[in-house]
CSV table of C-alpha atoms and ligand atoms in Angstrom, one decimal:
chain,number,residue,atom,x,y,z
A,1,UNK,CA,-19.6,-1.4,14.1
A,2,UNK,CA,-19.1,2.2,13.5
A,3,UNK,CA,-21.2,1.8,10.3
A,4,UNK,CA,-24.0,0.7,12.4
A,5,UNK,CA,-23.7,3.6,14.7
A,6,UNK,CA,-23.7,5.7,11.8
A,7,UNK,CA,-26.6,4.5,10.1
A,8,UNK,CA,-28.8,4.5,13.3
A,9,UNK,CA,-27.6,8.1,14.1
A,10,UNK,CA,-28.5,8.9,10.4
A,11,UNK,CA,-32.1,7.2,11.2
A,12,UNK,CA,-32.3,9.5,14.3
A,13,UNK,CA,-31.5,12.4,12.2
A,14,UNK,CA,-34.0,11.4,9.6
A,15,UNK,CA,-36.7,10.8,12.1
A,16,UNK,CA,-36.1,14.4,13.7
A,17,UNK,CA,-36.0,16.0,10.2
A,18,UNK,CA,-39.5,14.1,9.4
A,19,UNK,CA,-41.1,15.2,12.5
A,20,UNK,CA,-40.0,18.9,12.1
A,21,UNK,CA,-41.4,18.8,8.4
A,22,UNK,CA,-44.8,17.4,9.7
A,23,UNK,CA,-44.9,20.1,12.4
A,24,UNK,CA,-44.1,22.9,9.9
A,25,UNK,CA,-46.6,21.5,7.7
A,26,UNK,CA,-49.2,21.5,10.3
A,27,UNK,CA,-48.2,24.9,11.5
A,28,UNK,CA,-48.5,26.5,8.0
A,29,UNK,CA,-51.9,24.4,7.3
A,30,UNK,CA,-50.4,22.4,4.4
A,31,UNK,CA,-50.3,18.4,4.5
A,32,UNK,CA,-46.7,18.6,3.5
A,33,UNK,CA,-45.5,15.5,5.2
A,34,UNK,CA,-45.8,12.9,2.2
A,35,UNK,CA,-43.7,15.3,-0.1
A,36,UNK,CA,-41.0,15.8,2.7
A,37,UNK,CA,-40.7,12.3,3.1
A,38,UNK,CA,-40.4,11.7,-0.7
A,39,UNK,CA,-37.6,14.3,-0.7
A,40,UNK,CA,-35.7,12.9,2.2
A,41,UNK,CA,-36.0,9.0,1.8
A,42,UNK,CA,-33.7,8.8,-1.4
A,43,UNK,CA,-31.1,11.0,0.3
A,44,UNK,CA,-31.2,8.5,3.3
A,45,UNK,CA,-30.7,5.5,1.0
A,46,UNK,CA,-27.8,7.1,-1.0
A,47,UNK,CA,-26.1,8.6,2.2
A,48,UNK,CA,-26.2,5.1,3.8
A,49,UNK,CA,-24.8,3.3,1.1
A,50,UNK,CA,-22.1,5.9,0.7
A,51,UNK,CA,-21.2,5.4,4.2
A,52,UNK,CA,-20.0,2.0,3.6
A,53,UNK,CA,-16.5,1.8,2.0
A,54,UNK,CA,-16.6,0.0,-1.4
A,55,UNK,CA,-14.5,-3.1,-1.5
A,56,UNK,CA,-13.5,-4.9,-4.9
A,57,UNK,CA,-13.0,-8.7,-4.3
A,58,UNK,CA,-10.9,-10.6,-6.8
A,59,UNK,CA,-11.2,-14.2,-6.5
A,60,UNK,CA,-8.3,-16.5,-7.9
A,61,UNK,CA,-8.9,-20.0,-6.6
A,62,UNK,CA,-7.1,-21.7,-3.8
A,63,UNK,CA,-8.1,-23.8,-0.9
A,64,UNK,CA,-10.2,-20.8,0.3
A,65,UNK,CA,-12.6,-22.0,-2.6
A,66,UNK,CA,-11.7,-25.6,-2.3
A,67,UNK,CA,-14.2,-28.1,-2.0
A,68,UNK,CA,-14.3,-31.8,-1.1
A,69,UNK,CA,-16.5,-34.9,-1.5
A,70,UNK,CA,-15.6,-36.3,1.7
A,71,UNK,CA,-15.1,-33.9,4.8
A,72,UNK,CA,-12.5,-36.3,6.4
A,73,UNK,CA,-10.1,-37.6,3.9
A,74,UNK,CA,-8.1,-34.4,3.3
A,75,UNK,CA,-8.4,-34.4,-0.6
A,76,UNK,CA,-10.0,-31.6,-2.3
A,77,UNK,CA,-10.3,-29.5,-5.4
A,78,UNK,CA,-8.7,-25.9,-5.3
A,79,UNK,CA,-10.6,-22.9,-6.8
A,80,UNK,CA,-14.0,-24.9,-7.4
A,81,UNK,CA,-15.9,-22.3,-5.6
A,82,UNK,CA,-16.9,-19.1,-7.2
A,83,UNK,CA,-16.2,-15.4,-6.1
A,84,UNK,CA,-20.2,-14.7,-5.4
A,85,UNK,CA,-20.6,-17.9,-3.5
A,86,UNK,CA,-17.5,-17.0,-1.5
A,87,UNK,CA,-18.8,-13.8,-0.7
A,88,UNK,CA,-22.2,-14.9,0.2
A,89,UNK,CA,-21.0,-17.5,2.4
A,90,UNK,CA,-19.5,-15.0,5.0
A,91,UNK,CA,-22.2,-13.7,7.5
A,92,UNK,CA,-22.1,-10.1,8.4
A,93,UNK,CA,-19.7,-8.8,5.4
A,94,UNK,CA,-22.3,-6.5,4.0
A,95,UNK,CA,-22.3,-4.6,7.3
A,96,UNK,CA,-18.7,-4.0,6.6
A,97,UNK,CA,-18.4,-3.0,3.0
A,98,UNK,CA,-20.3,-2.5,-0.2
A,99,UNK,CA,-18.8,-5.4,-1.8
A,100,UNK,CA,-18.3,-6.4,-5.5
A,101,UNK,CA,-16.7,-9.6,-6.7
A,102,UNK,CA,-15.1,-10.6,-9.5
A,103,UNK,CA,-13.4,-14.0,-10.8
A,104,UNK,CA,-9.9,-13.4,-12.3
A,105,UNK,CA,-8.9,-17.0,-12.3
A,106,UNK,CA,-9.8,-20.5,-10.6
A,107,UNK,CA,-6.5,-22.1,-9.9
A,108,UNK,CA,-4.6,-23.8,-7.1
A,109,UNK,CA,-1.9,-21.1,-6.5
A,110,UNK,CA,0.7,-23.6,-7.7
A,111,UNK,CA,-0.3,-22.8,-11.1
A,112,UNK,CA,0.0,-19.0,-10.6
A,113,UNK,CA,1.4,-17.5,-13.7
A,114,UNK,CA,2.7,-14.1,-14.8
A,115,UNK,CA,-0.4,-13.6,-17.0
A,116,UNK,CA,-2.8,-13.7,-14.0
A,117,UNK,CA,-0.3,-11.4,-12.2
A,118,UNK,CA,-0.6,-8.8,-15.0
A,119,UNK,CA,-4.2,-9.5,-15.0
A,120,UNK,CA,-4.6,-8.6,-11.3
A,121,UNK,CA,-2.2,-5.6,-11.5
A,122,UNK,CA,-4.1,-4.0,-14.2
A,123,UNK,CA,-7.5,-4.8,-12.9
A,124,UNK,CA,-6.6,-3.4,-9.3
A,125,UNK,CA,-5.1,-0.2,-10.7
A,126,UNK,CA,-7.8,0.7,-13.0
A,127,UNK,CA,-10.3,0.2,-10.1
A,128,UNK,CA,-8.4,2.8,-7.9
A,129,UNK,CA,-7.5,5.2,-10.9
A,130,UNK,CA,-11.1,5.2,-12.0
A,131,UNK,CA,-12.6,5.5,-8.3
A,132,UNK,CA,-14.3,2.3,-8.4
A,133,UNK,CA,-13.1,0.9,-5.3
A,134,UNK,CA,-11.8,2.1,-1.9
A,135,UNK,CA,-9.9,-1.0,-1.0
A,136,UNK,CA,-9.3,-4.5,-2.8
A,137,UNK,CA,-9.4,-7.9,-1.3
A,138,UNK,CA,-7.9,-10.8,-3.2
A,139,UNK,CA,-8.8,-14.6,-2.3
A,140,UNK,CA,-5.6,-16.6,-3.3
A,141,UNK,CA,-4.0,-20.0,-2.7
A,142,UNK,CA,-1.6,-19.9,0.2
A,143,UNK,CA,1.6,-21.8,-1.8
A,144,UNK,CA,2.2,-18.5,-3.9
A,145,UNK,CA,0.3,-15.8,-1.9
A,146,UNK,CA,3.7,-14.3,-0.7
A,147,UNK,CA,4.9,-14.2,-4.4
A,148,UNK,CA,1.9,-12.6,-5.6
A,149,UNK,CA,1.6,-10.0,-2.7
A,150,UNK,CA,5.2,-9.0,-3.2
A,151,UNK,CA,4.8,-8.7,-6.8
A,152,UNK,CA,1.7,-6.4,-6.7
A,153,UNK,CA,3.4,-4.4,-3.9
A,154,UNK,CA,6.0,-3.6,-6.2
A,155,UNK,CA,3.7,-2.5,-9.3
A,156,UNK,CA,0.6,-1.0,-8.1
A,157,UNK,CA,0.7,3.0,-7.6
A,158,UNK,CA,-1.7,3.6,-4.8
A,159,UNK,CA,-1.9,4.3,-1.1
A,160,UNK,CA,-5.2,2.2,-0.9
A,161,UNK,CA,-5.2,-1.2,0.8
A,162,UNK,CA,-4.8,-4.2,-1.0
A,163,UNK,CA,-5.3,-7.4,1.1
A,164,UNK,CA,-4.5,-11.0,0.0
A,165,UNK,CA,-6.4,-13.7,2.2
A,166,UNK,CA,-6.6,-17.7,1.7
A,167,UNK,CA,-7.1,-20.6,4.1
A,168,UNK,CA,-5.6,-23.8,4.8
A,169,UNK,CA,-8.7,-26.0,5.0
A,170,UNK,CA,-11.3,-26.1,2.0
A,171,UNK,CA,-14.5,-24.2,2.2
A,172,UNK,CA,-16.5,-27.6,2.7
A,173,UNK,CA,-14.3,-28.8,5.8
A,174,UNK,CA,-15.3,-28.9,9.3
A,175,UNK,CA,-13.7,-25.8,11.0
A,176,UNK,CA,-13.0,-24.3,7.7
A,177,UNK,CA,-10.9,-21.1,8.3
A,178,UNK,CA,-11.8,-19.1,5.2
A,179,UNK,CA,-14.9,-17.4,6.0
A,180,UNK,CA,-13.4,-15.9,9.2
A,181,UNK,CA,-10.3,-14.9,7.2
A,182,UNK,CA,-12.3,-13.1,4.5
A,183,UNK,CA,-14.3,-11.4,7.4
A,184,UNK,CA,-11.0,-10.3,8.8
A,185,UNK,CA,-9.5,-9.2,5.6
A,186,UNK,CA,-12.5,-7.0,4.7
A,187,UNK,CA,-12.2,-5.6,8.1
A,188,UNK,CA,-8.7,-4.9,7.7
A,189,UNK,CA,-9.1,-3.4,4.0
A,190,UNK,CA,-11.6,-1.0,5.2
A,191,UNK,CA,-9.8,0.1,8.3
A,192,UNK,CA,-8.6,3.9,8.4
A,193,UNK,CA,-5.1,2.7,9.6
A,194,UNK,CA,-4.6,0.5,6.5
A,195,UNK,CA,-4.3,3.5,4.0
A,196,UNK,CA,-0.4,3.8,3.0
A,197,UNK,CA,0.7,0.4,3.9
A,198,UNK,CA,0.6,-1.2,0.5
A,199,UNK,CA,-0.2,-4.9,0.1
A,200,UNK,CA,-0.9,-6.9,3.1
A,201,UNK,CA,-1.7,-10.6,3.8
A,202,UNK,CA,-4.5,-11.2,6.4
A,203,UNK,CA,-4.8,-14.7,7.8
A,204,UNK,CA,-5.7,-16.3,11.3
A,205,UNK,CA,-5.9,-13.1,13.0
A,206,UNK,CA,-2.7,-12.0,11.8
A,207,UNK,CA,-1.6,-8.9,9.4
A,208,UNK,CA,1.7,-9.2,7.6
A,209,UNK,CA,3.5,-7.1,4.8
A,210,UNK,CA,3.8,-8.3,1.5
A,211,UNK,CA,7.6,-8.0,1.7
A,212,UNK,CA,7.9,-9.7,5.1
A,213,UNK,CA,5.3,-12.7,4.7
A,214,UNK,CA,6.1,-16.3,3.8
A,215,UNK,CA,4.4,-19.5,4.2
A,216,UNK,CA,6.1,-21.4,7.1
A,217,UNK,CA,4.0,-24.7,7.6
A,218,UNK,CA,2.7,-27.0,4.7
A,219,UNK,CA,-0.9,-27.5,6.6
A,220,UNK,CA,-1.3,-25.6,9.7
A,221,UNK,CA,-3.7,-22.6,9.9
A,222,UNK,CA,-1.1,-20.6,11.4
A,223,UNK,CA,1.5,-20.6,8.4
A,224,UNK,CA,1.7,-17.1,7.3
A,225,UNK,CA,4.6,-15.5,9.4
A,226,UNK,CA,7.3,-12.8,8.6
A,227,UNK,CA,10.4,-14.4,10.1
A,228,UNK,CA,12.6,-11.4,9.4
A,229,UNK,CA,10.6,-8.3,9.7
A,230,UNK,CA,7.5,-9.3,12.0
A,231,UNK,CA,3.9,-8.9,11.6
A,232,UNK,CA,2.1,-5.5,10.9
A,233,UNK,CA,-0.6,-6.2,13.4
A,234,UNK,CA,-3.5,-8.3,14.6
A,235,UNK,CA,-7.1,-8.6,14.3
A,236,UNK,CA,-8.0,-9.1,17.9
A,237,UNK,CA,-11.6,-9.9,18.5
A,238,UNK,CA,-13.0,-7.7,15.7
A,239,UNK,CA,-10.3,-4.8,16.5
A,240,UNK,CA,-7.7,-4.1,13.8
A,241,UNK,CA,-4.2,-3.4,15.6
A,242,UNK,CA,-1.4,-2.3,13.8
A,243,UNK,CA,1.8,-2.5,15.8
A,244,UNK,CA,4.0,-1.0,13.0
A,245,UNK,CA,3.6,2.5,11.4
A,246,UNK,CA,2.7,2.5,7.7
A,247,UNK,CA,5.4,2.3,5.1
A,248,UNK,CA,5.3,1.5,1.3
A,249,UNK,CA,8.2,0.1,-0.6
A,250,UNK,CA,9.7,1.0,-4.1
A,251,UNK,CA,7.7,1.1,-7.4
A,252,UNK,CA,8.5,-0.5,-10.2
A,253,UNK,CA,6.4,-0.5,-13.7
A,254,UNK,CA,4.4,-3.5,-14.7
A,255,UNK,CA,5.9,-5.1,-17.6
A,256,UNK,CA,4.3,-7.3,-20.2
A,257,UNK,CA,4.1,-11.3,-19.5
A,258,UNK,CA,6.0,-13.1,-19.4
A,259,UNK,CA,8.8,-12.0,-17.1
A,260,UNK,CA,12.4,-12.4,-17.9
A,261,UNK,CA,13.6,-16.0,-16.8
A,262,UNK,CA,15.0,-16.1,-13.4
A,263,UNK,CA,16.1,-19.5,-11.9
A,264,UNK,CA,16.3,-20.5,-8.4
A,265,UNK,CA,19.1,-22.8,-7.8
A,266,UNK,CA,19.1,-24.9,-4.3
A,267,UNK,CA,22.2,-25.3,-2.7
A,268,UNK,CA,23.2,-28.7,-1.0
A,269,UNK,CA,26.2,-30.6,0.3
A,270,UNK,CA,28.4,-32.3,-2.6
A,271,UNK,CA,27.4,-29.3,-5.1
A,272,UNK,CA,28.6,-29.1,-8.5
A,273,UNK,CA,28.3,-26.6,-11.2
A,274,UNK,CA,25.8,-28.6,-13.3
A,275,UNK,CA,22.4,-26.6,-12.6
A,276,UNK,CA,24.2,-23.4,-12.9
A,277,UNK,CA,25.6,-24.3,-16.2
A,278,UNK,CA,21.9,-25.6,-17.3
A,279,UNK,CA,20.5,-22.2,-16.5
A,280,UNK,CA,23.3,-20.3,-18.4
A,281,UNK,CA,22.7,-22.5,-21.3
A,282,UNK,CA,18.9,-21.9,-21.2
A,283,UNK,CA,19.6,-18.3,-21.4
A,284,UNK,CA,18.2,-17.4,-17.9
A,285,UNK,CA,18.7,-13.7,-17.5
A,286,UNK,CA,19.0,-14.2,-13.6
A,287,UNK,CA,20.2,-16.8,-10.8
A,288,UNK,CA,19.0,-16.7,-7.4
A,289,UNK,CA,20.8,-18.9,-5.4
A,290,UNK,CA,19.1,-20.5,-2.4
A,291,UNK,CA,22.3,-21.0,-0.7
A,292,UNK,CA,23.2,-22.4,2.7
A,293,UNK,CA,23.6,-20.3,5.8
A,294,UNK,CA,24.3,-16.7,4.8
A,295,UNK,CA,24.0,-17.5,1.1
A,296,UNK,CA,26.7,-20.0,1.0
A,297,UNK,CA,27.4,-22.8,-1.8
A,298,UNK,CA,30.3,-24.9,-3.0
A,299,UNK,CA,33.5,-23.8,-4.6
A,300,UNK,CA,32.6,-25.5,-8.1
A,301,UNK,CA,29.1,-23.6,-7.8
A,302,UNK,CA,30.5,-20.4,-6.7
A,303,UNK,CA,33.1,-20.4,-9.8
A,304,UNK,CA,29.9,-21.0,-12.2
A,305,UNK,CA,28.0,-18.2,-10.7
A,306,UNK,CA,31.1,-16.0,-11.0
A,307,UNK,CA,31.1,-16.9,-14.7
A,308,UNK,CA,27.6,-16.2,-14.9
A,309,UNK,CA,27.8,-12.7,-13.3
A,310,UNK,CA,30.7,-12.0,-15.7
A,311,UNK,CA,28.2,-12.7,-18.6
A,312,UNK,CA,25.7,-10.2,-17.4
A,313,UNK,CA,23.5,-12.6,-15.7
A,314,UNK,CA,21.9,-11.1,-12.6
A,315,UNK,CA,23.3,-13.4,-9.5
A,316,UNK,CA,21.4,-13.0,-6.2
A,317,UNK,CA,22.4,-15.0,-3.3
A,318,UNK,CA,19.8,-15.7,-0.8
A,319,UNK,CA,19.4,-18.6,1.5
A,320,UNK,CA,17.5,-22.0,1.9
A,321,UNK,CA,17.4,-21.2,5.8
A,322,UNK,CA,14.1,-19.9,6.9
A,323,UNK,CA,14.8,-17.0,8.9
A,324,UNK,CA,17.6,-14.3,8.8
A,325,UNK,CA,19.5,-11.9,6.4
A,326,UNK,CA,21.9,-12.7,3.7
A,327,UNK,CA,24.7,-9.9,4.2
A,328,UNK,CA,27.3,-8.8,1.7
A,329,UNK,CA,30.9,-9.8,1.7
A,330,UNK,CA,30.8,-12.2,4.6
A,331,UNK,CA,32.2,-15.7,3.5
A,332,UNK,CA,31.7,-14.7,-0.3
A,333,UNK,CA,33.4,-11.5,-1.8
A,334,UNK,CA,30.1,-10.2,-3.6
A,335,UNK,CA,31.9,-7.1,-4.6
A,336,UNK,CA,34.6,-9.0,-6.6
A,337,UNK,CA,32.3,-11.7,-8.1
A,338,UNK,CA,29.5,-9.0,-9.2
A,339,UNK,CA,27.0,-10.8,-7.0
A,340,UNK,CA,23.9,-9.1,-5.0
A,341,UNK,CA,23.0,-10.3,-1.5
A,342,UNK,CA,19.2,-10.9,-1.0
A,343,UNK,CA,19.3,-9.3,2.5
A,344,UNK,CA,15.8,-10.1,4.0
A,345,UNK,CA,14.2,-11.7,0.8
A,346,UNK,CA,13.9,-15.4,0.5
A,347,UNK,CA,14.6,-16.9,-2.8
A,348,UNK,CA,11.1,-16.9,-4.2
A,349,UNK,CA,10.9,-13.2,-3.4
A,350,UNK,CA,14.4,-12.3,-4.5
A,351,UNK,CA,13.2,-14.0,-7.7
A,352,UNK,CA,10.3,-11.7,-8.3
A,353,UNK,CA,12.3,-8.5,-7.4
A,354,UNK,CA,15.1,-9.6,-9.8
A,355,UNK,CA,12.6,-10.3,-12.6
A,356,UNK,CA,11.0,-7.0,-12.1
A,357,UNK,CA,14.3,-5.3,-12.1
A,358,UNK,CA,15.6,-6.9,-15.2
A,359,UNK,CA,12.4,-6.1,-17.1
A,360,UNK,CA,12.5,-2.6,-16.2
A,361,UNK,CA,16.2,-2.5,-17.5
A,362,UNK,CA,18.0,-2.6,-14.1
A,363,UNK,CA,20.9,-5.3,-14.4
A,364,UNK,CA,24.1,-3.4,-12.9
A,365,UNK,CA,24.9,-5.3,-9.6
A,366,UNK,CA,25.2,-2.1,-7.6
A,367,UNK,CA,21.8,-0.8,-8.8
A,368,UNK,CA,20.1,-4.2,-8.2
A,369,UNK,CA,21.7,-4.3,-4.9
A,370,UNK,CA,20.3,-0.8,-3.9
A,371,UNK,CA,16.6,-2.0,-4.9
A,372,UNK,CA,17.2,-5.1,-2.7
A,373,UNK,CA,18.0,-2.6,0.2
A,374,UNK,CA,14.9,-0.3,-0.8
A,375,UNK,CA,11.9,-1.0,1.3
A,376,UNK,CA,13.2,-3.6,3.9
B,1,LIG,N1,-3.9,-23.7,1.4
B,1,LIG,C1,-3.9,-23.5,-0.1
B,1,LIG,O1,-4.4,-22.7,-0.6
B,1,LIG,C2,-2.8,-24.6,-0.8
B,1,LIG,C3,-3.4,-24.6,-2.3
B,1,LIG,N2,-2.3,-25.5,-3.2
B,1,LIG,C4,-3.1,-23.1,-3.2
B,1,LIG,O2,-2.0,-22.7,-3.1
B,1,LIG,O3,-3.8,-22.9,-4.1
């Protein structure tokens, strides 16, 4: 909205300049209005365009780009609609920003890969380093959105906003949530207060940090939440309202793909050591335990994990519980066993951080633990 005011006040300013030029010309006896107009007009066009922030939209697929033959059945193809079509389907976007769109991938985010992460990270870093964009918006499936967001937040070196957005209903659905989510994502991306907040997720009027956010519902549009850290803010009837101060986490160098092998092992009653032994035999560089409660598991599994840690495998205790921290040395003696407690990070995010740390040569349990504490 401020852009509309700026452009109309510029028109006022321009009209005044034009009138002034005409009066001067008349007074001096020269018909100089036309040259004055010719001089001023290109300036006005350039300035109006310059007033709009430049947003680079990178499309990766997901339900937000999903298309269904039958509006009622629930079945659809993820990633069927291209970046340009997505952008042009959202009325009013052109008033918010000067947008350019690129297709990075066309997948359901269940197929997200290290290669696409690298592509995304490199493209964004280049766009910022070369001054091509003031902000980036990424359209992405919701299944692994939290992992991509967290990965990017760790490897991008910028204070410019990066916003991930998705939807729970395909673009062809009645009441599709994608267009409103894209509009709000761009609103957040161009908001002055978004600078220095790192990577964010915007969906269903809510703004969440890359570190805090997780998918909490398999089908509802109100799925993205930050159970441990709380939301960063809201988009409230067109107003972007942050409720937390800006903060950015740690930076790790972008490694080559594929990232080191780190397995997530889900804990359950009557658990033996078999899966852990398989991970060790498969040469996993790290194991993240999706433990019970505060990151617990059976005696048999614990003994196997101790063996893994003794062999130099990075062992992180997280939890299968959807809310709460995993703290050090509660029911498990992490200091004795060489384990790392995941703190606020769920297993899938603990895996991303562990992979990046190992790729950056950080494997000492104490150093890994420090990295888990950094930025939460
Ligand atoms: N709502 C979604 O976007 C789910 C979809 N499977 C995806 O992650 O691509």
